[in-house]
Coordinates of N, CA and C in Angstrom, one line a residue:
M1 N -15.2 10.3 2.1 CA -15.0 10.6 0.6 C -15.3 12.3 0.6
T2 N -14.3 13.0 0.1 CA -15.0 14.7 0.1 C -15.8 14.8 -1.3
S3 N -16.7 15.9 -1.0 CA -17.4 16.0 -2.1 C -16.7 16.8 -3.5
T4 N -15.9 17.3 -3.3 CA -15.1 17.9 -4.2 C -14.1 17.1 -5.1
S5 N -14.0 15.9 -4.6 CA -13.2 14.8 -5.0 C -14.0 14.0 -6.2
R6 N -13.6 13.6 -7.4 CA -14.3 13.3 -8.5 C -13.7 11.6 -8.5
L7 N -15.1 10.9 -8.3 CA -14.9 9.2 -8.4 C -14.3 9.2 -9.7
V8 N -13.3 8.2 -9.4 CA -12.7 7.6 -10.7 C -13.0 6.2 -11.1
Y9 N -13.1 5.3 -10.0 CA -13.3 4.0 -10.0 C -14.2 3.6 -8.5
D10 N -15.2 2.7 -8.7 CA -16.0 2.3 -7.7 C -16.1 0.7 -8.1
E11 N -15.9 -0.1 -7.1 CA -16.3 -1.5 -6.9 C -16.9 -2.1 -5.7
R12 N -17.8 -2.7 -5.8 CA -18.2 -3.6 -4.3 C -18.0 -4.7 -4.8
L13 N -17.1 -5.5 -3.8 CA -16.7 -7.0 -4.2 C -18.0 -7.8 -3.6
T14 N -19.0 -8.1 -4.1 CA -20.0 -8.8 -3.9 C -20.3 -10.2 -4.0
A15 N -20.6 -10.9 -3.3 CA -20.7 -12.4 -3.2 C -21.5 -12.8 -4.4
P16 N -20.9 -14.2 -5.0 CA -21.5 -14.6 -6.0 C -23.0 -15.3 -5.6
K17 N -24.0 -15.0 -6.7 CA -25.4 -15.7 -6.7 C -25.6 -16.7 -6.1
A18 N -24.6 -17.5 -6.4 CA -24.8 -19.3 -5.7 C -24.8 -19.0 -4.4
W19 N -23.7 -18.1 -3.9 CA -24.1 -18.1 -2.2 C -25.2 -17.8 -1.8
W20 N -25.9 -16.9 -2.4 CA -27.5 -16.5 -1.9 C -28.3 -17.8 -2.1
A21 N -28.2 -18.7 -3.0 CA -28.7 -20.1 -3.3 C -28.5 -20.8 -2.0
I22 N -27.1 -21.0 -1.6 CA -26.7 -21.7 -0.6 C -27.1 -21.3 0.6
A23 N -27.5 -20.2 0.7 CA -28.1 -19.2 2.3 C -29.3 -20.1 2.3
V24 N -30.2 -19.9 1.2 CA -31.6 -20.5 1.3 C -31.5 -21.8 1.2
L25 N -30.8 -22.7 1.0 CA -30.8 -24.0 1.0 C -30.5 -24.5 2.4
F26 N -29.6 -23.7 3.1 CA -29.0 -23.8 4.7 C -30.5 -23.6 5.3
G27 N -31.3 -22.7 5.1 CA -32.4 -22.4 5.7 C -33.3 -23.6 5.3
L28 N -33.6 -24.0 4.2 CA -34.4 -25.3 4.1 C -34.0 -26.7 5.0
S29 N -32.5 -26.7 4.9 CA -32.2 -27.7 5.5 C -32.3 -27.6 7.2
L30 N -32.4 -26.5 7.7 CA -32.7 -26.4 9.1 C -34.3 -26.6 9.3
A31 N -35.0 -26.2 8.3 CA -36.3 -26.5 8.4 C -36.7 -27.9 8.4
L32 N -36.0 -29.1 7.4 CA -36.3 -30.1 7.6 C -35.6 -30.8 8.8
I33 N -34.7 -30.1 9.4 CA -34.3 -31.2 10.7 C -35.4 -30.6 11.7
F34 N -36.1 -29.3 11.7 CA -36.9 -29.2 12.7 C -38.3 -29.7 12.2
L35 N -38.6 -30.0 11.3 CA -39.9 -30.4 10.7 C -40.9 -31.4 11.8
P36 N -40.0 -32.3 12.5 CA -40.8 -33.4 13.0 C -41.2 -32.9 14.7
Y37 N -40.7 -31.6 14.7 CA -41.3 -30.9 16.0 C -42.7 -30.0 15.5
G38 N -42.6 -30.0 14.4 CA -44.2 -29.1 14.1 C -43.8 -28.2 12.6
T39 N -44.8 -27.8 11.9 CA -44.8 -26.8 10.9 C -44.4 -25.5 11.5
I40 N -44.9 -25.1 12.5 CA -44.4 -23.9 13.5 C -42.8 -23.7 13.4
A41 N -42.5 -25.0 14.1 CA -40.7 -24.9 14.3 C -40.0 -25.1 13.5
A42 N -40.5 -25.5 12.1 CA -39.7 -25.8 10.8 C -39.8 -24.3 10.0
L43 N -40.9 -23.6 10.1 CA -40.9 -22.2 9.6 C -39.9 -21.4 10.5
I44 N -40.0 -21.6 11.8 CA -39.3 -20.8 12.6 C -37.6 -20.8 12.0
A45 N -37.3 -22.5 11.8 CA -36.0 -22.5 11.6 C -35.5 -22.3 10.5
L46 N -36.4 -22.2 9.1 CA -36.2 -21.9 8.1 C -36.1 -20.3 7.9
S47 N -36.8 -19.6 8.9 CA -36.6 -18.1 8.9 C -35.3 -17.5 9.3
I48 N -35.1 -18.4 10.7 CA -33.7 -18.1 11.4 C -32.5 -18.6 10.4
G49 N -32.6 -19.6 10.1 CA -31.5 -20.1 9.1 C -31.2 -19.3 7.8
T50 N -32.1 -18.9 7.2 CA -31.9 -18.3 6.0 C -31.4 -16.9 6.3
C51 N -31.9 -16.3 7.3 CA -31.6 -15.1 7.8 C -29.9 -14.8 8.4
L52 N -29.7 -15.9 9.1 CA -28.2 -16.1 9.3 C -27.4 -16.3 8.4
A53 N -27.6 -17.1 7.6 CA -26.8 -17.7 6.3 C -26.9 -16.1 5.5
G54 N -27.9 -15.5 5.3 CA -28.0 -14.3 4.4 C -27.1 -13.2 4.7
M55 N -27.1 -13.2 6.2 CA -26.0 -12.0 6.9 C -24.7 -12.3 7.0
Y56 N -24.3 -13.5 6.8 CA -23.0 -14.2 6.4 C -22.4 -13.5 5.0
V57 N -23.1 -14.0 3.9 CA -23.0 -13.6 2.6 C -23.0 -12.1 2.2
S58 N -23.8 -11.3 3.0 CA -24.1 -10.0 3.1 C -22.6 -9.5 3.4
A59 N -22.3 -10.1 4.4 CA -21.0 -9.5 5.1 C -19.6 -10.0 4.2
Q60 N -19.7 -10.9 3.4 CA -18.8 -11.4 2.6 C -18.8 -10.4 1.2
G61 N -19.7 -9.6 1.1 CA -19.8 -8.8 -0.2 C -20.2 -7.3 0.3
S62 N -19.5 -6.8 1.7 CA -19.7 -5.6 1.6 C -18.5 -4.7 1.5
E63 N -17.4 -5.3 1.0 CA -16.2 -4.6 0.9 C -16.1 -4.0 -0.3
R64 N -15.5 -2.6 -0.1 CA -15.9 -1.7 -1.5 C -14.5 -0.9 -1.8
I65 N -14.2 -1.1 -2.9 CA -12.8 -0.1 -3.5 C -13.3 1.1 -4.3
R66 N -12.8 2.0 -3.9 CA -13.1 3.6 -4.6 C -11.9 4.2 -5.1
V67 N -11.7 4.8 -6.0 CA -10.4 5.7 -6.1 C -11.0 6.9 -6.7
T68 N -10.7 7.9 -6.3 CA -10.9 9.4 -6.6 C -9.5 9.9 -7.3
G69 N -9.5 11.3 -7.5 CA -8.4 12.1 -8.3 C -7.2 11.7 -7.5
D70 N -7.2 11.8 -6.0 CA -6.0 11.7 -5.2 C -6.0 10.9 -4.0
T71 N -6.9 9.9 -4.0 CA -7.0 9.0 -2.6 C -7.5 7.7 -3.2
L72 N -7.1 6.6 -2.4 CA -7.7 5.0 -2.7 C -8.4 4.8 -1.5
F73 N -9.8 4.3 -1.4 CA -10.5 3.9 -0.5 C -10.7 2.7 -0.5
V74 N -10.3 2.0 0.7 CA -10.6 0.4 0.6 C -11.0 0.2 2.1
T75 N -12.3 -0.4 2.2 CA -12.8 -0.7 3.3 C -12.6 0.6 4.0
D76 N -11.9 0.6 5.5 CA -11.9 1.9 6.1 C -10.7 2.5 5.7
A77 N -9.9 2.1 5.0 CA -8.5 2.5 4.7 C -8.6 3.8 3.7
R78 N -8.0 4.9 4.1 CA -7.7 5.9 3.0 C -6.5 6.1 2.7
I79 N -6.0 5.7 1.6 CA -4.4 5.9 1.1 C -4.0 6.8 0.0
P80 N -3.4 8.0 0.1 CA -3.2 8.7 -0.9 C -2.3 7.9 -1.9
L81 N -2.6 8.3 -3.3 CA -2.1 7.9 -4.5 C -0.6 8.4 -4.3
A82 N -0.3 9.4 -3.8 CA 0.7 9.9 -4.0 C 2.0 8.9 -3.4
A83 N 1.3 8.0 -2.4 CA 2.2 7.0 -1.5 C 2.1 5.6 -2.4
L84 N 1.5 5.6 -3.2 CA 1.4 4.3 -4.0 C 2.3 4.2 -5.1
G85 N 3.0 3.3 -5.4 CA 3.8 3.0 -6.7 C 3.0 2.7 -8.0
Q86 N 3.7 2.1 -8.9 CA 2.5 1.7 -10.2 C 2.0 0.5 -9.8
P87 N 0.6 0.2 -10.1 CA 0.1 -0.9 -10.1 C 0.2 -1.9 -10.9
E88 N 0.3 -3.4 -10.3 CA 0.4 -4.7 -11.0 C -0.7 -5.6 -11.3
V89 N -1.2 -5.7 -12.4 CA -2.5 -6.7 -12.3 C -1.9 -8.3 -12.5
L90 N -2.6 -8.8 -11.6 CA -2.3 -10.2 -11.2 C -3.4 -11.2 -11.7
D91 N -3.2 -11.8 -12.5 CA -4.2 -13.0 -13.2 C -3.9 -14.4 -12.8
G92 N -5.2 -15.0 -12.4 CA -4.7 -16.7 -12.1 C -3.8 -17.0 -11.2
E93 N -2.8 -17.7 -11.8 CA -1.8 -18.4 -10.9 C -1.0 -17.1 -10.1
E94 N -1.0 -16.1 -10.9 CA 0.2 -15.0 -10.5 C -0.9 -14.6 -9.0
A95 N -2.0 -14.3 -9.2 CA -2.6 -13.7 -8.0 C -2.7 -14.8 -6.9
R96 N -2.8 -16.1 -7.3 CA -2.6 -17.1 -6.0 C -1.3 -17.3 -5.4
A97 N -0.4 -17.1 -6.1 CA 0.8 -17.1 -5.7 C 1.2 -15.8 -4.5
W98 N 0.8 -14.4 -4.9 CA 0.7 -13.7 -4.1 C -0.5 -13.4 -3.0
R99 N -1.2 -14.5 -3.2 CA -2.0 -14.7 -1.9 C -1.6 -15.8 -0.8
T100 N -0.6 -16.5 -1.5 CA 0.0 -17.8 -0.8 C 1.4 -17.4 -0.4
Y101 N 2.1 -18.3 -1.2 CA 3.6 -18.1 -0.8 C 4.3 -17.0 -1.1
K102 N 4.0 -16.0 -1.7 CA 4.8 -14.9 -2.3 C 4.2 -13.9 -1.1
A103 N 3.4 -14.2 -0.2 CA 2.6 -13.1 0.6 C 3.5 -12.5 1.5
D104 N 3.4 -11.1 1.8 CA 4.3 -10.5 3.2 C 3.0 -10.3 4.2
L105 N 3.5 -10.7 5.1 CA 2.6 -10.8 6.5 C 2.1 -9.3 6.9
R106 N 3.0 -8.3 6.3 CA 3.0 -7.0 6.8 C 2.0 -6.1 5.8
A107 N 1.8 -6.8 4.6 CA 1.0 -6.4 3.4 C -0.2 -6.1 3.9
F108 N -1.1 -5.1 3.0 CA -2.5 -4.7 3.2 C -3.1 -5.5 2.2
M109 N -4.0 -6.4 2.7 CA -4.6 -7.5 1.8 C -6.2 -7.2 1.8
V110 N -6.8 -7.1 0.9 CA -8.0 -7.5 0.6 C -8.4 -8.4 -0.4
M111 N -8.7 -9.7 0.1 CA -9.0 -10.9 -0.7 C -10.2 -11.3 -0.4
R112 N -10.8 -11.8 -1.7 CA -12.2 -12.5 -1.8 C -11.8 -13.7 -2.5
S113 N -11.8 -15.3 -2.0 CA -11.8 -16.3 -2.6 C -12.6 -16.6 -3.7
F114 N -13.8 -15.9 -3.8 CA -14.5 -15.9 -5.4 C -13.8 -14.9 -6.2
I115 N -13.1 -14.4 -5.9 CA -12.5 -13.5 -7.3 C -11.0 -13.7 -7.3
T116 N -10.8 -14.3 -8.5 CA -9.5 -14.9 -8.7 C -8.6 -13.8 -9.4
T117 N -8.8 -12.6 -9.8 CA -7.8 -11.8 -10.2 C -7.6 -10.8 -9.3
A118 N -6.6 -9.7 -9.2 CA -6.2 -8.8 -8.3 C -5.3 -7.7 -8.9
V119 N -5.1 -6.8 -8.1 CA -4.2 -5.9 -8.2 C -3.1 -5.6 -7.3
R120 N -2.0 -5.4 -7.5 CA -0.6 -5.3 -6.4 C -0.2 -4.0 -6.8
V121 N -0.1 -3.3 -5.5 CA 0.5 -1.7 -5.6 C 1.5 -1.5 -4.6
E122 N 2.7 -1.2 -4.9 CA 3.7 -1.1 -3.9 C 3.5 0.4 -3.3
V123 N 3.8 0.1 -1.9 CA 3.8 1.2 -1.2 C 5.1 1.9 -1.0
V124 N 5.3 3.3 -1.8 CA 6.6 3.9 -1.9 C 6.7 5.1 -0.7
D125 N 5.8 5.1 0.2 CA 6.1 5.9 1.4 C 7.0 5.4 2.2
P126 N 8.1 6.2 2.4 CA 9.2 5.7 3.7 C 8.8 5.6 5.0
D127 N 7.8 6.4 5.5 CA 7.2 6.2 6.7 C 6.3 5.1 6.9
D128 N 5.5 4.3 5.9 CA 4.9 3.4 6.1 C 5.6 2.1 5.9
S129 N 5.5 1.1 7.0 CA 6.1 -0.3 6.7 C 5.4 -1.1 5.9
T130 N 4.0 -0.8 5.4 CA 3.6 -1.8 4.5 C 3.9 -1.7 3.2
P131 N 4.5 -3.1 2.8 CA 5.4 -3.1 1.7 C 4.4 -3.0 0.2
Y132 N 3.3 -3.7 0.1 CA 2.5 -3.4 -0.9 C 0.7 -3.7 -0.4
L133 N 0.1 -3.4 -1.5 CA -1.5 -3.6 -1.3 C -1.7 -4.4 -2.2
Y134 N -2.4 -5.5 -1.8 CA -3.0 -6.6 -2.4 C -4.9 -6.8 -2.5
L135 N -5.2 -6.3 -3.7 CA -6.7 -5.9 -3.9 C -7.4 -7.1 -4.7
S136 N -8.1 -7.7 -4.3 CA -9.1 -8.4 -5.2 C -10.0 -7.5 -5.9
T137 N -10.1 -8.0 -7.3 CA -11.1 -7.0 -7.9 C -11.4 -7.9 -9.3
R138 N -12.4 -8.0 -9.5 CA -13.1 -8.4 -10.9 C -12.6 -7.4 -12.1
T139 N -12.2 -6.3 -12.1 CA -11.9 -5.6 -13.3 C -10.3 -4.9 -12.9
P140 N -9.4 -5.8 -12.8 CA -8.2 -5.4 -12.3 C -7.6 -4.3 -13.4
H141 N -7.7 -4.4 -14.8 CA -7.0 -3.7 -15.5 C -7.7 -2.2 -15.2
R142 N -9.0 -2.0 -15.1 CA -9.7 -0.6 -14.7 C -8.9 -0.2 -13.5
L143 N -8.8 -1.0 -12.3 CA -8.4 -0.5 -11.1 C -7.0 0.0 -11.4
A144 N -6.4 -0.6 -12.0 CA -4.7 -0.4 -12.2 C -4.6 0.9 -12.8
E145 N -5.6 1.1 -13.7 CA -5.6 2.4 -14.9 C -6.1 3.5 -13.6
A146 N -6.8 3.4 -13.1 CA -7.6 4.4 -12.0 C -6.2 4.7 -11.0
I147 N -5.8 4.0 -10.7 CA -4.7 4.1 -9.4 C -3.7 4.7 -10.2
G148 N -3.0 4.3 -11.3 CA -1.7 4.4 -12.0 C -2.1 6.1 -12.6
A149 N -3.5 6.5 -12.8 CA -3.5 7.9 -13.2 C -3.4 8.9 -12.2
R150 N -2.6 9.7 -12.0 CA -2.4 10.6 -10.7 C -2.8 11.8 -11.2
A151 N -3.5 12.4 -10.4 CA -4.4 13.9 -10.5 C -3.4 14.9 -10.6

């Protein structure tokens, strides 16, 4: 992102807090498995199990969506807003439909199972074979407004 661009929208698709609790419970379950081998083995299993599960949860919540005045940044992709059509807000069943049976294999999709709302944006660039972008987001109306407002 260039320093001259103003940030219009910024969201990190973080994992739910319950997933962190599950990561700790995974570490505890490993500690219980290794408890017959001694307290030290159980503590080692607790720390390793919790760290591994925590790394997975952290990786699931590392995706970021940013919109500046003229560019959409999603993960490592940089997409000029001029190459995009009007965004469509998808809620509940419609978002699930575009994730499953309506999905196109050529689409650029950033999906998170723990986020039920999304934005779908047509790609209008004739040189790009990608038909649309599907972006999971917790604030679909704000993202659609940011994409729709061209600089």
